[in-house]
PDB file of C-alpha atoms in Angstrom:
ATOM      1  CA  MET A1000      47.852 -51.334 -39.792  1.00 48.00           C
ATOM      2  CA  LEU A1001      44.967 -49.021 -39.692  1.00 45.00           C
ATOM      3  CA  TYR A1002      43.047 -47.995 -42.852  1.00 46.00           C
ATOM      4  CA  PRO A1003      39.930 -45.922 -43.601  1.00 44.00           C
ATOM      5  CA  ILE A1004      37.934 -49.022 -44.173  1.00 42.00           C
ATOM      6  CA  GLU A1005      38.068 -49.523 -40.347  1.00 40.00           C
ATOM      7  CA  LEU A1006      34.724 -47.593 -39.985  1.00 41.00           C
ATOM      8  CA  ARG A1007      32.912 -50.133 -42.075  1.00 42.00           C
ATOM      9  CA  ALA A1008      34.841 -53.031 -40.587  1.00 38.00           C
ATOM     10  CA  ARG A1009      33.496 -52.153 -37.043  1.00 39.00           C
ATOM     11  CA  LYS A1010      29.993 -53.205 -38.189  1.00 41.00           C
ATOM     12  CA  ALA A1011      31.456 -56.597 -39.125  1.00 36.00           C
ATOM     13  CA  ILE A1012      33.039 -56.865 -35.800  1.00 33.00           C
ATOM     14  CA  MET A1013      29.971 -56.097 -33.983  1.00 33.00           C
ATOM     15  CA  ALA A1014      28.108 -58.678 -35.989  1.00 35.00           C
ATOM     16  CA  HIS A1015      30.331 -61.281 -34.339  1.00 34.00           C
ATOM     17  CA  GLY A1016      29.225 -60.183 -30.943  1.00 35.00           C
ATOM     18  CA  ARG A1017      32.482 -58.335 -30.000  1.00 39.00           C
ATOM     19  CA  CYS A1018      32.858 -54.661 -29.310  1.00 39.00           C
ATOM     20  CA  TYR A1019      35.511 -52.448 -27.879  1.00 37.00           C
ATOM     21  CA  PRO A1020      35.347 -49.607 -25.385  1.00 42.00           C
ATOM     22  CA  VAL A1021      34.566 -46.161 -26.647  1.00 40.00           C
ATOM     23  CA  GLY A1022      37.777 -44.510 -27.800  1.00 43.00           C
ATOM     24  CA  MET A1023      39.634 -47.776 -28.288  1.00 46.00           C
ATOM     25  CA  THR A1024      40.741 -48.149 -31.909  1.00 58.00           C
ATOM     26  CA  SER A1025      40.353 -51.409 -33.638  1.00 71.00           C
ATOM     27  CA  PRO A1026      43.274 -51.921 -36.181  1.00 92.00           C
ATOM     28  CA  VAL A1027      42.041 -53.745 -39.258  1.00 93.00           C
ATOM     29  CA  GLU A1028      44.183 -56.020 -41.379  1.00 95.00           C
ATOM     30  CA  ILE A1029      43.118 -56.127 -45.014  1.00 96.00           C
ATOM     31  CA  GLU A1030      44.989 -58.526 -47.299  1.00 97.00           C
ATOM     32  CA  VAL A1031      44.945 -61.170 -49.964  1.00 98.00           C
ATOM     33  CA  LYS A1032      47.283 -64.030 -50.972  1.00 98.00           C
ATOM     34  CA  ILE A1033      48.101 -64.997 -54.555  1.00 98.00           C
ATOM     35  CA  ALA A1034      49.933 -68.220 -55.508  1.00 98.00           C
ATOM     36  CA  VAL A1035      52.962 -67.628 -57.727  1.00 97.00           C
ATOM     37  CA  SER A1036      54.925 -70.090 -59.801  1.00 94.00           C
ATOM     38  CA  SER A1037      58.288 -68.378 -59.747  1.00 93.00           C
ATOM     39  CA  THR A1038      59.990 -66.380 -56.996  1.00 96.00           C
ATOM     40  CA  ALA A1039      62.646 -65.004 -59.397  1.00 96.00           C
ATOM     41  CA  ARG A1040      60.045 -63.808 -61.991  1.00 96.00           C
ATOM     42  CA  LEU A1041      57.950 -62.125 -59.257  1.00 97.00           C
ATOM     43  CA  ARG A1042      61.074 -60.375 -57.824  1.00 97.00           C
ATOM     44  CA  ARG A1043      61.782 -59.083 -61.305  1.00 97.00           C
ATOM     45  CA  ILE A1044      58.314 -57.725 -61.843  1.00 97.00           C
ATOM     46  CA  LEU A1045      58.443 -56.039 -58.464  1.00 98.00           C
ATOM     47  CA  ARG A1046      61.680 -54.345 -59.410  1.00 97.00           C
ATOM     48  CA  GLU A1047      60.268 -53.270 -62.794  1.00 97.00           C
ATOM     49  CA  THR A1048      57.290 -51.705 -60.963  1.00 96.00           C
ATOM     50  CA  LYS A1049      59.628 -49.718 -58.747  1.00 95.00           C
ATOM     51  CA  PHE A1050      59.067 -51.876 -55.569  1.00 97.00           C
ATOM     52  CA  SER A1051      62.196 -52.183 -53.414  1.00 97.00           C
ATOM     53  CA  ILE A1052      63.019 -54.511 -50.419  1.00 97.00           C
ATOM     54  CA  VAL A1053      61.881 -53.074 -47.027  1.00 96.00           C
ATOM     55  CA  ASN A1054      62.726 -56.234 -44.930  1.00 96.00           C
ATOM     56  CA  PRO A1055      65.255 -58.727 -46.488  1.00 97.00           C
ATOM     57  CA  ARG A1056      64.458 -62.403 -46.754  1.00 97.00           C
ATOM     58  CA  VAL A1057      64.332 -64.016 -43.351  1.00 96.00           C
ATOM     59  CA  PHE A1058      63.246 -67.266 -41.918  1.00 96.00           C
ATOM     60  CA  GLU A1059      60.080 -67.323 -39.779  1.00 96.00           C
ATOM     61  CA  GLN A1060      58.733 -69.796 -37.291  1.00 96.00           C
ATOM     62  CA  ASN A1061      55.000 -69.316 -36.391  1.00 98.00           C
ATOM     63  CA  LEU A1062      53.428 -71.042 -33.433  1.00 98.00           C
ATOM     64  CA  VAL A1063      49.716 -70.875 -33.365  1.00 98.00           C
ATOM     65  CA  LEU A1064      48.329 -71.310 -29.832  1.00 98.00           C
ATOM     66  CA  ASP A1065      45.041 -72.784 -28.606  1.00 98.00           C
ATOM     67  CA  ASN A1066      43.624 -74.367 -25.485  1.00 98.00           C
ATOM     68  CA  ALA A1067      42.808 -78.128 -25.145  1.00 97.00           C
ATOM     69  CA  ARG A1068      39.213 -77.583 -26.538  1.00 97.00           C
ATOM     70  CA  GLY A1069      40.471 -75.714 -29.572  1.00 97.00           C
ATOM     71  CA  SER A1070      38.291 -72.790 -28.698  1.00 98.00           C
ATOM     72  CA  LEU A1071      40.190 -70.154 -30.617  1.00 98.00           C
ATOM     73  CA  LYS A1072      40.193 -72.095 -33.897  1.00 96.00           C
ATOM     74  CA  SER A1073      36.470 -73.047 -33.508  1.00 96.00           C
ATOM     75  CA  ASN A1074      35.676 -69.384 -33.079  1.00 96.00           C
ATOM     76  CA  GLY A1075      37.732 -68.244 -35.977  1.00 96.00           C
ATOM     77  CA  LEU A1076      40.319 -66.457 -33.740  1.00 97.00           C
ATOM     78  CA  LEU A1077      44.092 -66.613 -34.039  1.00 98.00           C
ATOM     79  CA  LEU A1078      46.764 -66.212 -31.341  1.00 98.00           C
ATOM     80  CA  ARG A1079      50.216 -66.556 -32.748  1.00 98.00           C
ATOM     81  CA  VAL A1080      53.832 -66.103 -31.521  1.00 98.00           C
ATOM     82  CA  ARG A1081      56.434 -65.588 -34.381  1.00 97.00           C
ATOM     83  CA  THR A1082      60.198 -65.631 -34.283  1.00 96.00           C
ATOM     84  CA  THR A1083      62.452 -64.789 -36.958  1.00 95.00           C
ATOM     85  CA  GLY A1084      66.166 -65.516 -38.003  1.00 91.00           C
ATOM     86  CA  LYS A1085      68.538 -67.767 -36.287  1.00 77.00           C
ATOM     87  CA  ARG A1086      67.624 -69.241 -32.910  1.00 69.00           C
ATOM     88  CA  SER A1087      69.450 -67.652 -29.959  1.00 65.00           C
ATOM     89  CA  ALA A1088      69.388 -68.108 -26.177  1.00 62.00           C
ATOM     90  CA  ILE A1089      67.015 -65.208 -25.604  1.00 71.00           C
ATOM     91  CA  GLU A1090      64.924 -64.208 -28.586  1.00 90.00           C
ATOM     92  CA  SER A1091      62.131 -61.763 -29.043  1.00 94.00           C
ATOM     93  CA  GLY A1092      58.889 -62.785 -30.466  1.00 96.00           C
ATOM     94  CA  LEU A1093      55.897 -61.007 -32.310  1.00 97.00           C
ATOM     95  CA  CYS A1094      52.603 -61.820 -30.558  1.00 98.00           C
ATOM     96  CA  THR A1095      49.515 -61.465 -32.801  1.00 98.00           C
ATOM     97  CA  PHE A1096      45.822 -61.741 -32.076  1.00 98.00           C
ATOM     98  CA  LYS A1097      43.465 -61.797 -35.008  1.00 97.00           C
ATOM     99  CA  GLY A1098      39.653 -61.661 -34.790  1.00 97.00           C
ATOM    100  CA  PRO A1099      37.207 -63.470 -37.029  1.00 96.00           C
ATOM    101  CA  ALA A1100      38.063 -63.183 -40.720  1.00 94.00           C
ATOM    102  CA  LYS A1101      35.538 -61.736 -43.156  1.00 91.00           C
ATOM    103  CA  GLU A1102      35.770 -61.919 -46.915  1.00 85.00           C
ATOM    104  CA  THR A1103      34.445 -58.708 -48.397  1.00 88.00           C
ATOM    105  CA  LEU A1104      32.286 -58.364 -51.528  1.00 86.00           C
ATOM    106  CA  THR A1105      35.466 -57.411 -53.402  1.00 85.00           C
ATOM    107  CA  ARG A1106      37.179 -60.716 -52.303  1.00 91.00           C
ATOM    108  CA  HIS A1107      39.488 -59.092 -49.672  1.00 96.00           C
ATOM    109  CA  LYS A1108      40.177 -60.764 -46.284  1.00 96.00           C
ATOM    110  CA  MET A1109      39.516 -58.354 -43.448  1.00 96.00           C
ATOM    111  CA  ARG A1110      39.992 -58.952 -39.656  1.00 96.00           C
ATOM    112  CA  VAL A1111      40.992 -57.064 -36.579  1.00 97.00           C
ATOM    113  CA  GLU A1112      44.662 -57.491 -35.754  1.00 97.00           C
ATOM    114  CA  ARG A1113      46.541 -56.510 -32.629  1.00 97.00           C
ATOM    115  CA  GLU A1114      50.281 -57.117 -32.241  1.00 97.00           C
ATOM    116  CA  PHE A1115      53.170 -56.440 -29.703  1.00 97.00           C
ATOM    117  CA  VAL A1116      56.730 -57.470 -29.328  1.00 97.00           C
ATOM    118  CA  ALA A1117      57.751 -59.729 -26.437  1.00 97.00           C
ATOM    119  CA  SER A1118      61.383 -59.276 -25.565  1.00 95.00           C
ATOM    120  CA  ASN A1119      61.630 -62.974 -24.725  1.00 95.00           C
ATOM    121  CA  ALA A1120      59.587 -65.424 -26.776  1.00 96.00           C
ATOM    122  CA  ASP A1121      60.217 -68.417 -24.569  1.00 95.00           C
ATOM    123  CA  GLU A1122      58.836 -66.467 -21.499  1.00 96.00           C
ATOM    124  CA  CYS A1123      55.896 -65.158 -23.587  1.00 96.00           C
ATOM    125  CA  LEU A1124      55.020 -68.819 -24.611  1.00 97.00           C
ATOM    126  CA  ALA A1125      55.311 -69.937 -20.944  1.00 97.00           C
ATOM    127  CA  MET A1126      52.962 -67.198 -19.915  1.00 97.00           C
ATOM    128  CA  PHE A1127      50.389 -68.294 -22.430  1.00 98.00           C
ATOM    129  CA  ALA A1128      50.908 -71.914 -21.388  1.00 98.00           C
ATOM    130  CA  GLY A1129      50.179 -70.775 -17.691  1.00 98.00           C
ATOM    131  CA  ILE A1130      46.629 -69.767 -18.810  1.00 97.00           C
ATOM    132  CA  GLY A1131      45.989 -72.770 -20.893  1.00 98.00           C
ATOM    133  CA  PHE A1132      47.177 -71.849 -24.370  1.00 98.00           C
ATOM    134  CA  HIS A1133      49.809 -74.137 -25.871  1.00 98.00           C
ATOM    135  CA  PRO A1134      51.321 -74.594 -29.461  1.00 98.00           C
ATOM    136  CA  ALA A1135      48.714 -76.267 -31.575  1.00 98.00           C
ATOM    137  CA  PHE A1136      50.272 -75.795 -35.037  1.00 98.00           C
ATOM    138  CA  ARG A1137      53.599 -74.658 -36.323  1.00 98.00           C
ATOM    139  CA  TYR A1138      54.321 -73.397 -39.711  1.00 98.00           C
ATOM    140  CA  GLU A1139      57.576 -72.059 -41.246  1.00 97.00           C
ATOM    141  CA  LYS A1140      58.284 -69.766 -44.200  1.00 97.00           C
ATOM    142  CA  TYR A1141      60.844 -67.387 -45.615  1.00 97.00           C
ATOM    143  CA  ARG A1142      59.510 -63.857 -46.006  1.00 98.00           C
ATOM    144  CA  THR A1143      60.708 -60.863 -47.986  1.00 98.00           C
ATOM    145  CA  VAL A1144      58.830 -57.550 -47.600  1.00 98.00           C
ATOM    146  CA  PHE A1145      58.604 -55.042 -50.483  1.00 98.00           C
ATOM    147  CA  GLY A1146      57.237 -51.481 -50.632  1.00 97.00           C
ATOM    148  CA  ARG A1147      57.242 -48.300 -52.643  1.00 93.00           C
ATOM    149  CA  ARG A1148      56.183 -44.647 -52.364  1.00 85.00           C
ATOM    150  CA  ALA A1149      52.612 -43.713 -53.021  1.00 77.00           C
ATOM    151  CA  ARG A1150      52.089 -42.820 -56.620  1.00 72.00           C
ATOM    152  CA  ARG A1151      50.088 -39.961 -58.042  1.00 71.00           C
ATOM    153  CA  GLY A1152      46.491 -40.417 -57.359  1.00 67.00           C
ATOM    154  CA  GLU A1153      46.913 -42.906 -54.589  1.00 66.00           C
ATOM    155  CA  LYS A1154      45.352 -41.701 -51.399  1.00 67.00           C
ATOM    156  CA  GLY A1155      46.229 -42.757 -47.834  1.00 65.00           C
ATOM    157  CA  LYS A1156      49.130 -44.883 -46.666  1.00 76.00           C
ATOM    158  CA  PRO A1157      50.419 -47.332 -49.300  1.00 82.00           C
ATOM    159  CA  GLY A1158      50.423 -50.989 -48.597  1.00 94.00           C
ATOM    160  CA  HIS A1159      53.193 -53.534 -48.932  1.00 96.00           C
ATOM    161  CA  VAL A1160      53.903 -56.699 -50.857  1.00 98.00           C
ATOM    162  CA  THR A1161      55.469 -59.865 -49.332  1.00 98.00           C
ATOM    163  CA  ILE A1162      56.861 -62.943 -50.935  1.00 98.00           C
ATOM    164  CA  ASP A1163      56.344 -65.942 -48.685  1.00 98.00           C
ATOM    165  CA  GLU A1164      58.257 -69.105 -49.630  1.00 97.00           C
ATOM    166  CA  THR A1165      56.485 -72.048 -47.846  1.00 97.00           C
ATOM    167  CA  PRO A1166      56.857 -75.762 -47.775  1.00 97.00           C
ATOM    168  CA  ILE A1167      53.663 -75.887 -49.971  1.00 97.00           C
ATOM    169  CA  GLY A1168      54.721 -73.255 -52.610  1.00 97.00           C
ATOM    170  CA  VAL A1169      55.246 -69.592 -52.994  1.00 98.00           C
ATOM    171  CA  PHE A1170      52.646 -67.013 -52.204  1.00 98.00           C
ATOM    172  CA  MET A1171      52.572 -63.255 -52.626  1.00 98.00           C
ATOM    173  CA  GLU A1172      50.684 -61.305 -50.031  1.00 98.00           C
ATOM    174  CA  LEU A1173      49.163 -57.812 -50.731  1.00 98.00           C
ATOM    175  CA  GLU A1174      48.224 -55.932 -47.581  1.00 97.00           C
ATOM    176  CA  GLY A1175      46.763 -52.368 -47.697  1.00 95.00           C
ATOM    177  CA  PRO A1176      43.624 -50.431 -48.650  1.00 93.00           C
ATOM    178  CA  PRO A1177      41.348 -52.482 -50.938  1.00 93.00           C
ATOM    179  CA  LEU A1178      41.784 -50.133 -53.819  1.00 93.00           C
ATOM    180  CA  TRP A1179      45.439 -50.242 -53.464  1.00 94.00           C
ATOM    181  CA  ILE A1180      45.398 -54.068 -53.384  1.00 96.00           C
ATOM    182  CA  ASP A1181      43.440 -54.241 -56.656  1.00 96.00           C
ATOM    183  CA  ARG A1182      45.503 -51.665 -58.441  1.00 94.00           C
ATOM    184  CA  THR A1183      48.738 -53.435 -57.388  1.00 96.00           C
ATOM    185  CA  ALA A1184      47.474 -56.867 -58.189  1.00 97.00           C
ATOM    186  CA  LYS A1185      46.407 -55.730 -61.750  1.00 97.00           C
ATOM    187  CA  GLU A1186      49.805 -53.941 -62.237  1.00 96.00           C
ATOM    188  CA  LEU A1187      51.741 -57.102 -61.302  1.00 97.00           C
ATOM    189  CA  GLY A1188      49.578 -59.157 -63.743  1.00 97.00           C
ATOM    190  CA  PHE A1189      46.887 -60.679 -61.453  1.00 97.00           C
ATOM    191  CA  SER A1190      43.107 -60.220 -60.896  1.00 96.00           C
ATOM    192  CA  ARG A1191      40.560 -60.831 -58.194  1.00 95.00           C
ATOM    193  CA  ALA A1192      40.090 -64.258 -59.603  1.00 96.00           C
ATOM    194  CA  ASP A1193      43.669 -65.030 -58.254  1.00 97.00           C
ATOM    195  CA  TYR A1194      42.882 -63.906 -54.679  1.00 97.00           C
ATOM    196  CA  ILE A1195      43.160 -66.380 -51.883  1.00 97.00           C
ATOM    197  CA  THR A1196      41.776 -65.533 -48.399  1.00 96.00           C
ATOM    198  CA  MET A1197      42.503 -68.822 -46.651  1.00 95.00           C
ATOM    199  CA  SER A1198      45.068 -68.834 -43.886  1.00 96.00           C
ATOM    200  CA  TYR A1199      48.231 -70.871 -44.118  1.00 97.00           C
ATOM    201  CA  ALA A1200      46.820 -73.319 -41.753  1.00 96.00           C
ATOM    202  CA  ARG A1201      43.901 -74.007 -43.985  1.00 96.00           C
ATOM    203  CA  LEU A1202      46.009 -73.991 -47.117  1.00 98.00           C
ATOM    204  CA  TRP A1203      48.122 -76.652 -45.448  1.00 97.00           C
ATOM    205  CA  GLU A1204      44.992 -78.663 -44.463  1.00 96.00           C
ATOM    206  CA  ARG A1205      43.850 -78.622 -48.107  1.00 96.00           C
ATOM    207  CA  TRP A1206      47.372 -79.641 -49.333  1.00 96.00           C
ATOM    208  CA  ARG A1207      47.407 -82.523 -46.908  1.00 96.00           C
ATOM    209  CA  GLU A1208      44.000 -83.700 -48.174  1.00 95.00           C
ATOM    210  CA  GLU A1209      45.015 -83.440 -51.826  1.00 95.00           C
ATOM    211  CA  HIS A1210      48.440 -85.243 -51.200  1.00 94.00           C
ATOM    212  CA  ALA A1211      47.303 -87.795 -48.631  1.00 94.00           C
ATOM    213  CA  ILE A1212      49.608 -86.486 -45.999  1.00 92.00           C
ATOM    214  CA  PRO A1213      49.020 -87.202 -42.395  1.00 92.00           C
ATOM    215  CA  PRO A1214      48.374 -84.443 -39.860  1.00 92.00           C
ATOM    216  CA  GLY A1215      51.389 -82.549 -38.620  1.00 95.00           C
ATOM    217  CA  ASN A1216      53.078 -79.142 -38.923  1.00 97.00           C
ATOM    218  CA  MET A1217      53.822 -77.185 -42.100  1.00 97.00           C
ATOM    219  CA  VAL A1218      57.659 -77.181 -41.842  1.00 97.00           C
ATOM    220  CA  PHE A1219      60.573 -77.574 -44.293  1.00 95.00           C
ATOM    221  CA  SER A1220      62.469 -80.781 -44.405  1.00 87.00           C
ATOM    222  CA  HIS A1221      65.519 -78.712 -44.402  1.00 65.00           C
ATOM    223  CA  ARG A1222      66.431 -74.993 -44.499  1.00 57.00           C
ATOM    224  CA  VAL A1223      66.931 -73.661 -47.928  1.00 49.00           C
TER     225      VAL A1223
END
């Protein structure tokens, strides 16, 4: 999703030694996570603040790809194939590339993001495998997406709120322009002190360290 902050983000992208051809836009993802204790309570607060469901609750399987050397992870890059819903014979997948993450002075996570939909996820994974990129980590979650119309005084395209139910707890994600994120977080009862900029892979690593869990994928023991 493209936001006005993109112009400033390009300087950060250039600092990592990556540039794009003239005229080629660089969509920038700006988001934060916030850990929440109760899905039901958060849903109630979202309804009270006039948010409504944009995409109903759905199961997601996310496959993070890397080569044998782990080059993408070591360089702060992400290559991911996501499938949603029940498994079928031929299933589409959302392919995502994310550049190096940068935490802004206002504690927002910002990075270049590019996505496309592959009509057949298995063929897409086979193609990546053919050039040396195989599943290195799998994580699951149930996601519900909420949105609302821009309010008076809000400029630009409004962001959206997601509730992610994961094996290690429930997280709310706020994605949109930085000012929108801060205003929405405050309205929902949170502050910048609650912001989390770690990926789910890093949150899982920290969880494993804290609970002495051996390496593995972040998956549910059973569907809920």
